């Protein structure tokens, strides 16, 4: 069955929309990209792969139940935040961050509620940002993720373990030298960390999935993660955090968003994206330190904040051009 | 004298507007509802009753002095945040939270300034939210309440005592079993806590005041508080916090707002409201933990955040219908 | 060469725009005011004077590179946040707050990036606030300042020293009596602190610079700082913090903004400005305590928050009149 036609099938269509939802985490409205990325998650851990499906299903079904905009649902735009909420809640409540753990029944219900809530927050942010022609990005995931992680720590029947993952540069020793693996593992891990995957091979498989739909996006993801590693090295960030991809996952998303996704790819937007990637790297550290006292992870808040600012500003900067909406008439008609 | 005609009396009118201001804390634009609720406060403590009058008077007079919209003033919309600011500042600076203490002269001036400021913040939030047809809710109270509670802790002449009220689930022991009073006292206290009243009978008297104007709102308040207690019990929240109504006051407000007040009451909005009440319950715990290090109470921030999100999203969800504005022509004319 | 004509010179014009940028920190679109203020900074420390030039140059050049609105650039509106970001980063990473220290090369690059980022955030905030006809104020500086200060603490190659400046009322002893210098030094220092200058003579020189362009603004700055000192004394704030101008710099900015800059100067706006100055004073303490656990300075966040609220609310208050935009036709034409 052709993947493109699957999209409009009366009851099989949802599988296409869900795969696009996985792809939309990295801006790719393409079911095949989503399938490759899902495979990359399963390659690291079948638990994470399954949880991503649970999350994208819960948020997509919530959008259908609430009768949200059909075209947005079909483009996977109500799925990607749900997938991230589910992955996040499992990642930070599992004894082993790397493979995750199968959530208990009550925790599973909690995850489904969180993913469904991401659909409501997605629509709320889309409504607020619409006048400015700026996307909600992973803002809904960050907000719901923080809200739900805080609560999980305090309900006896939900608490599934301590946050075992280092989430701040302060958790890493300072004295380790940078080596070649700092770079190639750091860049791969940065891509993987977008999906909470602490596995650099998974990261490069995700790049492959992105490249199926957009070689520019794949290149910008690598450039963003590379710029982040370079920025962190020059600034003297701890080697462990760089190799773990922690400095880079926000920068990779920022670089993709600012060149080729929301802004037309050209020399100016490449420079703008590199600037954004550098800022995202420093900001990851800022937010990590800010959240330190309450032991919350940064998630993709640095990417969301920097990219919102840089996209909101774009309308005032004649050096940059926004991408036309997908269904816009050719410029000559407007 | 007829309460309805009082509203337009040249100089007695303000008493009507102030009673409506008390009623608007729970969305009831009805002077008699306000009067019953005020009686419920006096039943618990004459101090709180008097302070509520002080707060609603200060914010309503500020609105008059600034020449704010007359219809909004008459509907009590500039009064309810002022009442809550005043109650909050007394509640958290009194040695005995339950009865409150008469504030010192300087503290009284401080309370009047805070209540007056709530009028300015109300108008600011109304201006920002107007394009989205979403109300400010108790957002002004939450913002001013936090600002003024922080400052009060640090000025020698204002400091009136420690925050003696448990404000986080962490302050309660975990090992107490749930009993019948957990439920009926918990639900009553949840309604009372909306007004900082730690008295479950006051809570049920407030329900009576709401029911005078709207049986749907009264029912949704009870459903919201009940759903919150159930959610907290299933999640394993501490019994003391549930019985004290702490999990429930945000949920009760969310349930009222989402069914019958801002959205047309029907099956879909009841389900939406119950979903909102569950999220508000968890979010109360989240925010309590987040604010723990700085010892700030949650106030109604969970309600405001969840309800803003769910109302902002509504315009994108065809399954839900917004209430028409009070003075809207019949649908057939539009 | 006439300063006024310098503004349109093809390549010397930028010096005029930069001086206006210095002036715009205190709302003065006047190159001579900017020059006097710059002299006041050099009077205190040649390092701070030079750093202000670096910051205003970086942000103004970033605006030129991004092809931002030419009239805004010429009015110095892309310069003032950049100057503040640069001053802030030097002030809080120098062993001696009072004179500052010459930043290391990497730190200089970091400062340039921060100042350039302030241009992007300025445009983003201007875009969001445009529908409400409210200015970004020093919001971009506060956001970038916090972000960059957090990060600087954690990168080994950037860390230039501890935050040595007391930044919260808690850092001062409570038992010192108020004397005459509390007042005249406190007011002068409050004006100086707007530019991170711990020098009360510099403060009065800045007032002189303001008065060259607007005697109303100069008067309101003094009134705001005076009201803040009075409010702090009545509230029992620590003498050291009052004398150091810490309670007053937000209040001085708020008072200027609300009377003569964004609102027409009249009796109502003077009262509104005094109310705003009182609130800003308390809020400075609130924010200082809120930020205490993470050791961040308040910067001008109290001013930004209070003034945004009070300007957003203005459109709903008929007692107050907004200033017409500079290029508006006379009211009779509209």
mmCIF file of N, CA, C and O in Angstrom, chain A residues 63 65-70 78 106 109-110 113 116-117 119-121 123-125 127-128 131 143 146-148 150-151 153-158 290-291 293-294, chain B residues 132 169-170 174 232-238 247 272 275 278-279 281-283 285-287 289-290 293 305-306 308-310 312-320:
data_model
loop_
_atom_site.group_PDB
_atom_site.id
_atom_site.type_symbol
_atom_site.label_atom_id
_atom_site.label_comp_id
_atom_site.label_asym_id
_atom_site.label_seq_id
_atom_site.Cartn_x
_atom_site.Cartn_y
_atom_site.Cartn_z
ATOM 1 N N UNK A 63 -7.088 14.757 19.637
ATOM 2 C CA UNK A 63 -7.387 15.788 18.639
ATOM 3 C C UNK A 63 -8.613 15.399 17.814
ATOM 4 O O UNK A 63 -9.464 16.244 17.499
ATOM 5 N N UNK A 65 -11.075 13.387 18.861
ATOM 6 C CA UNK A 65 -12.247 13.451 19.742
ATOM 7 C C UNK A 65 -12.715 14.896 19.921
ATOM 8 O O UNK A 65 -13.917 15.159 20.018
ATOM 9 N N UNK A 66 -11.765 15.823 19.975
ATOM 10 C CA UNK A 66 -12.121 17.233 20.180
ATOM 11 C C UNK A 66 -12.451 17.935 18.862
ATOM 12 O O UNK A 66 -12.740 19.128 18.854
ATOM 13 N N UNK A 67 -12.420 17.186 17.768
ATOM 14 C CA UNK A 67 -12.709 17.743 16.438
ATOM 15 C C UNK A 67 -11.792 18.922 16.117
ATOM 16 O O UNK A 67 -12.251 20.010 15.741
ATOM 17 N N UNK A 68 -10.502 18.723 16.274
ATOM 18 C CA UNK A 68 -9.515 19.737 15.907
ATOM 19 C C UNK A 68 -9.392 19.799 14.389
ATOM 20 O O UNK A 68 -9.945 18.957 13.669
ATOM 21 N N UNK A 69 -8.652 20.773 13.907
ATOM 22 C CA UNK A 69 -8.479 20.973 12.471
ATOM 23 C C UNK A 69 -7.931 19.707 11.807
ATOM 24 O O UNK A 69 -6.866 19.198 12.168
ATOM 25 N N UNK A 70 -8.688 19.222 10.797
ATOM 26 C CA UNK A 70 -8.369 17.947 10.155
ATOM 27 C C UNK A 70 -6.996 17.975 9.468
ATOM 28 O O UNK A 70 -6.244 17.014 9.507
ATOM 29 N N UNK A 78 -0.633 17.294 15.759
ATOM 30 C CA UNK A 78 -1.116 17.057 17.123
ATOM 31 C C UNK A 78 -0.445 15.826 17.743
ATOM 32 O O UNK A 78 -0.765 15.448 18.855
ATOM 33 N N UNK A 106 -1.130 2.487 36.443
ATOM 34 C CA UNK A 106 -1.568 3.843 36.777
ATOM 35 C C UNK A 106 -0.687 4.886 36.077
ATOM 36 O O UNK A 106 -1.160 5.910 35.588
ATOM 37 N N UNK A 109 -1.820 5.305 32.554
ATOM 38 C CA UNK A 109 -2.979 6.204 32.462
ATOM 39 C C UNK A 109 -2.511 7.662 32.539
ATOM 40 O O UNK A 109 -2.953 8.526 31.772
ATOM 41 N N UNK A 110 -1.604 7.909 33.460
ATOM 42 C CA UNK A 110 -1.051 9.251 33.653
ATOM 43 C C UNK A 110 -0.373 9.747 32.372
ATOM 44 O O UNK A 110 -0.542 10.891 31.951
ATOM 45 N N UNK A 113 -3.002 10.670 29.817
ATOM 46 C CA UNK A 113 -3.576 11.989 30.131
ATOM 47 C C UNK A 113 -2.612 13.118 29.730
ATOM 48 O O UNK A 113 -3.031 14.129 29.172
ATOM 49 N N UNK A 116 -2.591 13.481 25.970
ATOM 50 C CA UNK A 116 -3.846 14.097 25.517
ATOM 51 C C UNK A 116 -3.848 15.590 25.849
ATOM 52 O O UNK A 116 -4.282 16.421 25.041
ATOM 53 N N UNK A 117 -3.342 15.936 27.020
ATOM 54 C CA UNK A 117 -3.288 17.351 27.395
ATOM 55 C C UNK A 117 -2.412 18.145 26.428
ATOM 56 O O UNK A 117 -2.685 19.309 26.122
ATOM 57 N N UNK A 119 -2.283 17.971 23.378
ATOM 58 C CA UNK A 119 -3.108 18.379 22.236
ATOM 59 C C UNK A 119 -3.827 19.678 22.535
ATOM 60 O O UNK A 119 -3.914 20.584 21.687
ATOM 61 N N UNK A 120 -4.363 19.796 23.764
ATOM 62 C CA UNK A 120 -5.070 21.016 24.155
ATOM 63 C C UNK A 120 -4.090 22.187 24.218
ATOM 64 O O UNK A 120 -4.365 23.284 23.718
ATOM 65 N N UNK A 121 -2.919 21.953 24.817
ATOM 66 C CA UNK A 121 -1.934 23.028 24.930
ATOM 67 C C UNK A 121 -1.411 23.414 23.540
ATOM 68 O O UNK A 121 -1.166 24.593 23.263
ATOM 69 N N UNK A 123 -3.133 23.396 20.756
ATOM 70 C CA UNK A 123 -4.134 24.267 20.138
ATOM 71 C C UNK A 123 -4.122 25.644 20.791
ATOM 72 O O UNK A 123 -4.267 26.667 20.108
ATOM 73 N N UNK A 124 -3.962 25.687 22.112
ATOM 74 C CA UNK A 124 -3.934 26.978 22.824
ATOM 75 C C UNK A 124 -2.761 27.826 22.332
ATOM 76 O O UNK A 124 -2.913 29.008 22.016
ATOM 77 N N UNK A 125 -1.587 27.220 22.251
ATOM 78 C CA UNK A 125 -0.413 27.977 21.790
ATOM 79 C C UNK A 125 -0.557 28.368 20.325
ATOM 80 O O UNK A 125 -0.165 29.473 19.929
ATOM 81 N N UNK A 127 -3.284 29.063 18.803
ATOM 82 C CA UNK A 127 -4.221 30.188 18.771
ATOM 83 C C UNK A 127 -3.510 31.495 19.125
ATOM 84 O O UNK A 127 -3.677 32.515 18.456
ATOM 85 N N UNK A 128 -2.694 31.449 20.180
ATOM 86 C CA UNK A 128 -2.014 32.668 20.638
ATOM 87 C C UNK A 128 -0.964 33.123 19.618
ATOM 88 O O UNK A 128 -0.803 34.323 19.382
ATOM 89 N N UNK A 131 -1.521 35.039 15.178
ATOM 90 C CA UNK A 131 -1.373 36.382 14.584
ATOM 91 C C UNK A 131 0.065 36.692 14.172
ATOM 92 O O UNK A 131 0.293 37.557 13.336
ATOM 93 N N UNK A 143 5.870 22.424 28.492
ATOM 94 C CA UNK A 143 4.962 22.824 29.564
ATOM 95 C C UNK A 143 4.340 21.606 30.249
ATOM 96 O O UNK A 143 4.376 21.480 31.484
ATOM 97 N N UNK A 146 7.050 19.433 32.183
ATOM 98 C CA UNK A 146 7.401 19.957 33.509
ATOM 99 C C UNK A 146 6.265 19.749 34.512
ATOM 100 O O UNK A 146 6.483 19.297 35.621
ATOM 101 N N UNK A 147 5.048 20.106 34.101
ATOM 102 C CA UNK A 147 3.901 19.956 34.996
ATOM 103 C C UNK A 147 3.757 18.520 35.474
ATOM 104 O O UNK A 147 3.567 18.258 36.663
ATOM 105 N N UNK A 148 3.867 17.585 34.553
ATOM 106 C CA UNK A 148 3.630 16.194 34.911
ATOM 107 C C UNK A 148 4.822 15.573 35.643
ATOM 108 O O UNK A 148 4.632 14.696 36.475
ATOM 109 N N UNK A 150 6.779 17.231 37.768
ATOM 110 C CA UNK A 150 6.695 17.715 39.144
ATOM 111 C C UNK A 150 5.712 16.871 39.944
ATOM 112 O O UNK A 150 6.007 16.414 41.040
ATOM 113 N N UNK A 151 4.522 16.664 39.366
ATOM 114 C CA UNK A 151 3.474 15.968 40.122
ATOM 115 C C UNK A 151 3.873 14.527 40.404
ATOM 116 O O UNK A 151 3.606 13.994 41.482
ATOM 117 N N UNK A 153 6.531 13.230 41.101
ATOM 118 C CA UNK A 153 7.459 13.052 42.215
ATOM 119 C C UNK A 153 6.735 12.998 43.555
ATOM 120 O O UNK A 153 7.299 12.604 44.560
ATOM 121 N N UNK A 154 5.488 13.413 43.594
ATOM 122 C CA UNK A 154 4.837 13.596 44.890
ATOM 123 C C UNK A 154 3.658 12.686 45.168
ATOM 124 O O UNK A 154 3.123 12.696 46.258
ATOM 125 N N UNK A 155 3.214 11.919 44.170
ATOM 126 C CA UNK A 155 2.111 11.001 44.424
ATOM 127 C C UNK A 155 2.685 9.612 44.659
ATOM 128 O O UNK A 155 3.373 9.077 43.798
ATOM 129 N N UNK A 156 2.365 9.055 45.807
ATOM 130 C CA UNK A 156 2.955 7.778 46.187
ATOM 131 C C UNK A 156 2.720 6.689 45.135
ATOM 132 O O UNK A 156 3.594 5.905 44.826
ATOM 133 N N UNK A 157 1.517 6.666 44.567
ATOM 134 C CA UNK A 157 1.185 5.601 43.627
ATOM 135 C C UNK A 157 1.742 5.851 42.226
ATOM 136 O O UNK A 157 1.618 5.013 41.353
ATOM 137 N N UNK A 158 2.305 7.018 42.011
ATOM 138 C CA UNK A 158 2.860 7.313 40.692
ATOM 139 C C UNK A 158 4.383 7.280 40.696
ATOM 140 O O UNK A 158 5.001 6.968 39.692
ATOM 141 N N UNK A 290 19.290 27.125 36.278
ATOM 142 C CA UNK A 290 18.087 27.721 36.842
ATOM 143 C C UNK A 290 17.184 26.656 37.448
ATOM 144 O O UNK A 290 16.609 26.840 38.521
ATOM 145 N N UNK A 291 17.065 25.519 36.751
ATOM 146 C CA UNK A 291 16.167 24.460 37.218
ATOM 147 C C UNK A 291 16.827 23.550 38.237
ATOM 148 O O UNK A 291 16.169 22.694 38.828
ATOM 149 N N UNK A 293 17.892 23.777 41.399
ATOM 150 C CA UNK A 293 17.359 23.622 42.762
ATOM 151 C C UNK A 293 16.111 22.762 42.830
ATOM 152 O O UNK A 293 15.814 22.187 43.864
ATOM 153 N N UNK A 294 15.338 22.677 41.739
ATOM 154 C CA UNK A 294 14.132 21.874 41.774
ATOM 155 C C UNK A 294 14.299 20.596 40.955
ATOM 156 O O UNK A 294 13.347 19.858 40.743
ATOM 157 N N UNK B 132 -8.555 37.030 22.067
ATOM 158 C CA UNK B 132 -8.817 35.592 22.108
ATOM 159 C C UNK B 132 -10.134 35.287 22.812
ATOM 160 O O UNK B 132 -10.482 34.133 22.996
ATOM 161 N N UNK B 169 1.861 19.286 49.418
ATOM 162 C CA UNK B 169 1.598 17.915 49.873
ATOM 163 C C UNK B 169 2.740 17.364 50.731
ATOM 164 O O UNK B 169 2.533 16.484 51.560
ATOM 165 N N UNK B 170 3.939 17.942 50.544
ATOM 166 C CA UNK B 170 5.077 17.438 51.316
ATOM 167 C C UNK B 170 4.929 17.730 52.807
ATOM 168 O O UNK B 170 5.611 17.131 53.627
ATOM 169 N N UNK B 174 2.161 10.807 55.144
ATOM 170 C CA UNK B 174 1.654 9.985 54.044
ATOM 171 C C UNK B 174 0.782 8.821 54.495
ATOM 172 O O UNK B 174 0.043 8.254 53.699
ATOM 173 N N UNK B 232 -6.852 12.497 43.669
ATOM 174 C CA UNK B 232 -5.788 12.503 44.680
ATOM 175 C C UNK B 232 -5.727 11.164 45.407
ATOM 176 O O UNK B 232 -4.646 10.643 45.690
ATOM 177 N N UNK B 233 -6.901 10.576 45.710
ATOM 178 C CA UNK B 233 -6.923 9.275 46.392
ATOM 179 C C UNK B 233 -6.298 8.200 45.507
ATOM 180 O O UNK B 233 -5.437 7.433 45.944
ATOM 181 N N UNK B 234 -6.717 8.150 44.244
ATOM 182 C CA UNK B 234 -6.175 7.133 43.327
ATOM 183 C C UNK B 234 -4.670 7.329 43.149
ATOM 184 O O UNK B 234 -3.900 6.367 43.092
ATOM 185 N N UNK B 235 -4.240 8.586 43.082
ATOM 186 C CA UNK B 235 -2.812 8.868 42.883
ATOM 187 C C UNK B 235 -2.003 8.690 44.159
ATOM 188 O O UNK B 235 -0.781 8.759 44.135
ATOM 189 N N UNK B 236 -2.698 8.501 45.280
ATOM 190 C CA UNK B 236 -1.981 8.302 46.540
ATOM 191 C C UNK B 236 -1.528 9.595 47.203
ATOM 192 O O UNK B 236 -0.492 9.634 47.865
ATOM 193 N N UNK B 237 -2.318 10.650 47.075
ATOM 194 C CA UNK B 237 -1.990 11.912 47.749
ATOM 195 C C UNK B 237 -2.233 11.800 49.246
ATOM 196 O O UNK B 237 -3.020 10.964 49.695
ATOM 197 N N UNK B 238 -1.555 12.630 50.068
ATOM 198 C CA UNK B 238 -1.715 12.545 51.519
ATOM 199 C C UNK B 238 -3.134 12.926 51.970
ATOM 200 O O UNK B 238 -3.712 13.894 51.471
ATOM 201 N N UNK B 247 -6.238 19.885 47.369
ATOM 202 C CA UNK B 247 -6.209 19.388 45.992
ATOM 203 C C UNK B 247 -7.399 19.902 45.178
ATOM 204 O O UNK B 247 -7.356 19.899 43.962
ATOM 205 N N UNK B 272 -14.990 17.649 29.210
ATOM 206 C CA UNK B 272 -13.842 18.576 29.133
ATOM 207 C C UNK B 272 -13.542 19.137 30.524
ATOM 208 O O UNK B 272 -12.387 19.241 30.934
ATOM 209 N N UNK B 275 -11.967 16.451 32.718
ATOM 210 C CA UNK B 275 -10.558 16.345 32.325
ATOM 211 C C UNK B 275 -9.762 17.501 32.937
ATOM 212 O O UNK B 275 -8.692 17.307 33.524
ATOM 213 N N UNK B 278 -9.186 17.022 36.667
ATOM 214 C CA UNK B 278 -8.125 16.041 36.956
ATOM 215 C C UNK B 278 -6.746 16.693 36.779
ATOM 216 O O UNK B 278 -5.862 16.576 37.635
ATOM 217 N N UNK B 279 -6.585 17.396 35.664
ATOM 218 C CA UNK B 279 -5.293 18.049 35.398
ATOM 219 C C UNK B 279 -4.995 19.091 36.473
ATOM 220 O O UNK B 279 -3.861 19.203 36.968
ATOM 221 N N UNK B 281 -5.858 19.092 39.519
ATOM 222 C CA UNK B 281 -5.478 18.414 40.758
ATOM 223 C C UNK B 281 -3.995 18.067 40.746
ATOM 224 O O UNK B 281 -3.256 18.352 41.696
ATOM 225 N N UNK B 282 -3.564 17.436 39.646
ATOM 226 C CA UNK B 282 -2.139 17.103 39.538
ATOM 227 C C UNK B 282 -1.292 18.372 39.518
ATOM 228 O O UNK B 282 -0.236 18.450 40.121
ATOM 229 N N UNK B 283 -1.794 19.365 38.801
ATOM 230 C CA UNK B 283 -1.003 20.582 38.639
ATOM 231 C C UNK B 283 -0.874 21.339 39.962
ATOM 232 O O UNK B 283 0.143 21.970 40.223
ATOM 233 N N UNK B 285 -0.390 19.993 42.760
ATOM 234 C CA UNK B 285 0.773 19.354 43.390
ATOM 235 C C UNK B 285 2.070 19.802 42.714
ATOM 236 O O UNK B 285 3.069 20.095 43.380
ATOM 237 N N UNK B 286 2.045 19.874 41.383
ATOM 238 C CA UNK B 286 3.233 20.306 40.635
ATOM 239 C C UNK B 286 3.688 21.679 41.080
ATOM 240 O O UNK B 286 4.857 21.909 41.388
ATOM 241 N N UNK B 287 2.754 22.611 41.087
ATOM 242 C CA UNK B 287 3.109 23.992 41.394
ATOM 243 C C UNK B 287 3.540 24.107 42.857
ATOM 244 O O UNK B 287 4.479 24.834 43.183
ATOM 245 N N UNK B 289 5.108 21.937 44.584
ATOM 246 C CA UNK B 289 6.487 21.460 44.702
ATOM 247 C C UNK B 289 7.449 22.455 44.070
ATOM 248 O O UNK B 289 8.509 22.746 44.598
ATOM 249 N N UNK B 290 7.043 23.008 42.938
ATOM 250 C CA UNK B 290 7.859 24.007 42.266
ATOM 251 C C UNK B 290 8.116 25.209 43.168
ATOM 252 O O UNK B 290 9.223 25.745 43.235
ATOM 253 N N UNK B 293 10.725 25.566 47.368
ATOM 254 C CA UNK B 293 11.974 26.167 47.838
ATOM 255 C C UNK B 293 11.822 27.632 48.257
ATOM 256 O O UNK B 293 12.605 28.134 49.053
ATOM 257 N N UNK B 305 -3.925 28.583 34.962
ATOM 258 C CA UNK B 305 -3.125 28.036 33.863
ATOM 259 C C UNK B 305 -3.928 27.019 33.051
ATOM 260 O O UNK B 305 -4.002 27.097 31.815
ATOM 261 N N UNK B 306 -4.557 26.066 33.735
ATOM 262 C CA UNK B 306 -5.303 25.016 33.022
ATOM 263 C C UNK B 306 -6.481 25.625 32.271
ATOM 264 O O UNK B 306 -6.720 25.301 31.099
ATOM 265 N N UNK B 308 -7.000 28.799 31.278
ATOM 266 C CA UNK B 308 -6.549 29.609 30.142
ATOM 267 C C UNK B 308 -6.225 28.705 28.949
ATOM 268 O O UNK B 308 -6.644 28.966 27.823
ATOM 269 N N UNK B 309 -5.449 27.658 29.188
ATOM 270 C CA UNK B 309 -5.070 26.739 28.097
ATOM 271 C C UNK B 309 -6.321 26.144 27.455
ATOM 272 O O UNK B 309 -6.462 26.114 26.236
ATOM 273 N N UNK B 310 -7.250 25.663 28.292
ATOM 274 C CA UNK B 310 -8.404 24.938 27.754
ATOM 275 C C UNK B 310 -9.394 25.886 27.071
ATOM 276 O O UNK B 310 -10.091 25.472 26.139
ATOM 277 N N UNK B 312 -8.338 28.885 25.602
ATOM 278 C CA UNK B 312 -7.633 29.337 24.395
ATOM 279 C C UNK B 312 -7.745 28.278 23.304
ATOM 280 O O UNK B 312 -7.862 28.595 22.123
ATOM 281 N N UNK B 313 -7.705 27.008 23.701
ATOM 282 C CA UNK B 313 -7.763 25.921 22.726
ATOM 283 C C UNK B 313 -9.162 25.763 22.148
ATOM 284 O O UNK B 313 -9.318 25.300 21.013
ATOM 285 N N UNK B 314 -10.170 26.151 22.897
ATOM 286 C CA UNK B 314 -11.546 25.850 22.492
ATOM 287 C C UNK B 314 -11.879 26.330 21.081
ATOM 288 O O UNK B 314 -12.577 25.636 20.333
ATOM 289 N N UNK B 315 -11.367 27.503 20.705
ATOM 290 C CA UNK B 315 -11.721 28.035 19.384
ATOM 291 C C UNK B 315 -11.287 27.103 18.256
ATOM 292 O O UNK B 315 -11.819 27.164 17.153
ATOM 293 N N UNK B 316 -10.332 26.228 18.522
ATOM 294 C CA UNK B 316 -9.880 25.292 17.505
ATOM 295 C C UNK B 316 -10.577 23.944 17.555
ATOM 296 O O UNK B 316 -10.313 23.088 16.719
ATOM 297 N N UNK B 317 -11.453 23.749 18.556
ATOM 298 C CA UNK B 317 -12.088 22.436 18.735
ATOM 299 C C UNK B 317 -13.577 22.533 18.439
ATOM 300 O O UNK B 317 -14.342 23.116 19.207
ATOM 301 N N UNK B 318 -13.997 21.909 17.345
ATOM 302 C CA UNK B 318 -15.406 22.012 16.969
ATOM 303 C C UNK B 318 -16.328 21.217 17.898
ATOM 304 O O UNK B 318 -17.540 21.373 17.847
ATOM 305 N N UNK B 319 -15.753 20.378 18.764
ATOM 306 C CA UNK B 319 -16.589 19.605 19.687
ATOM 307 C C UNK B 319 -17.138 20.466 20.817
ATOM 308 O O UNK B 319 -18.029 20.035 21.549
ATOM 309 N N UNK B 320 -16.601 21.678 20.967
ATOM 310 C CA UNK B 320 -16.979 22.536 22.102
ATOM 311 C C UNK B 320 -17.534 23.871 21.607
ATOM 312 O O UNK B 320 -17.092 24.385 20.578
#
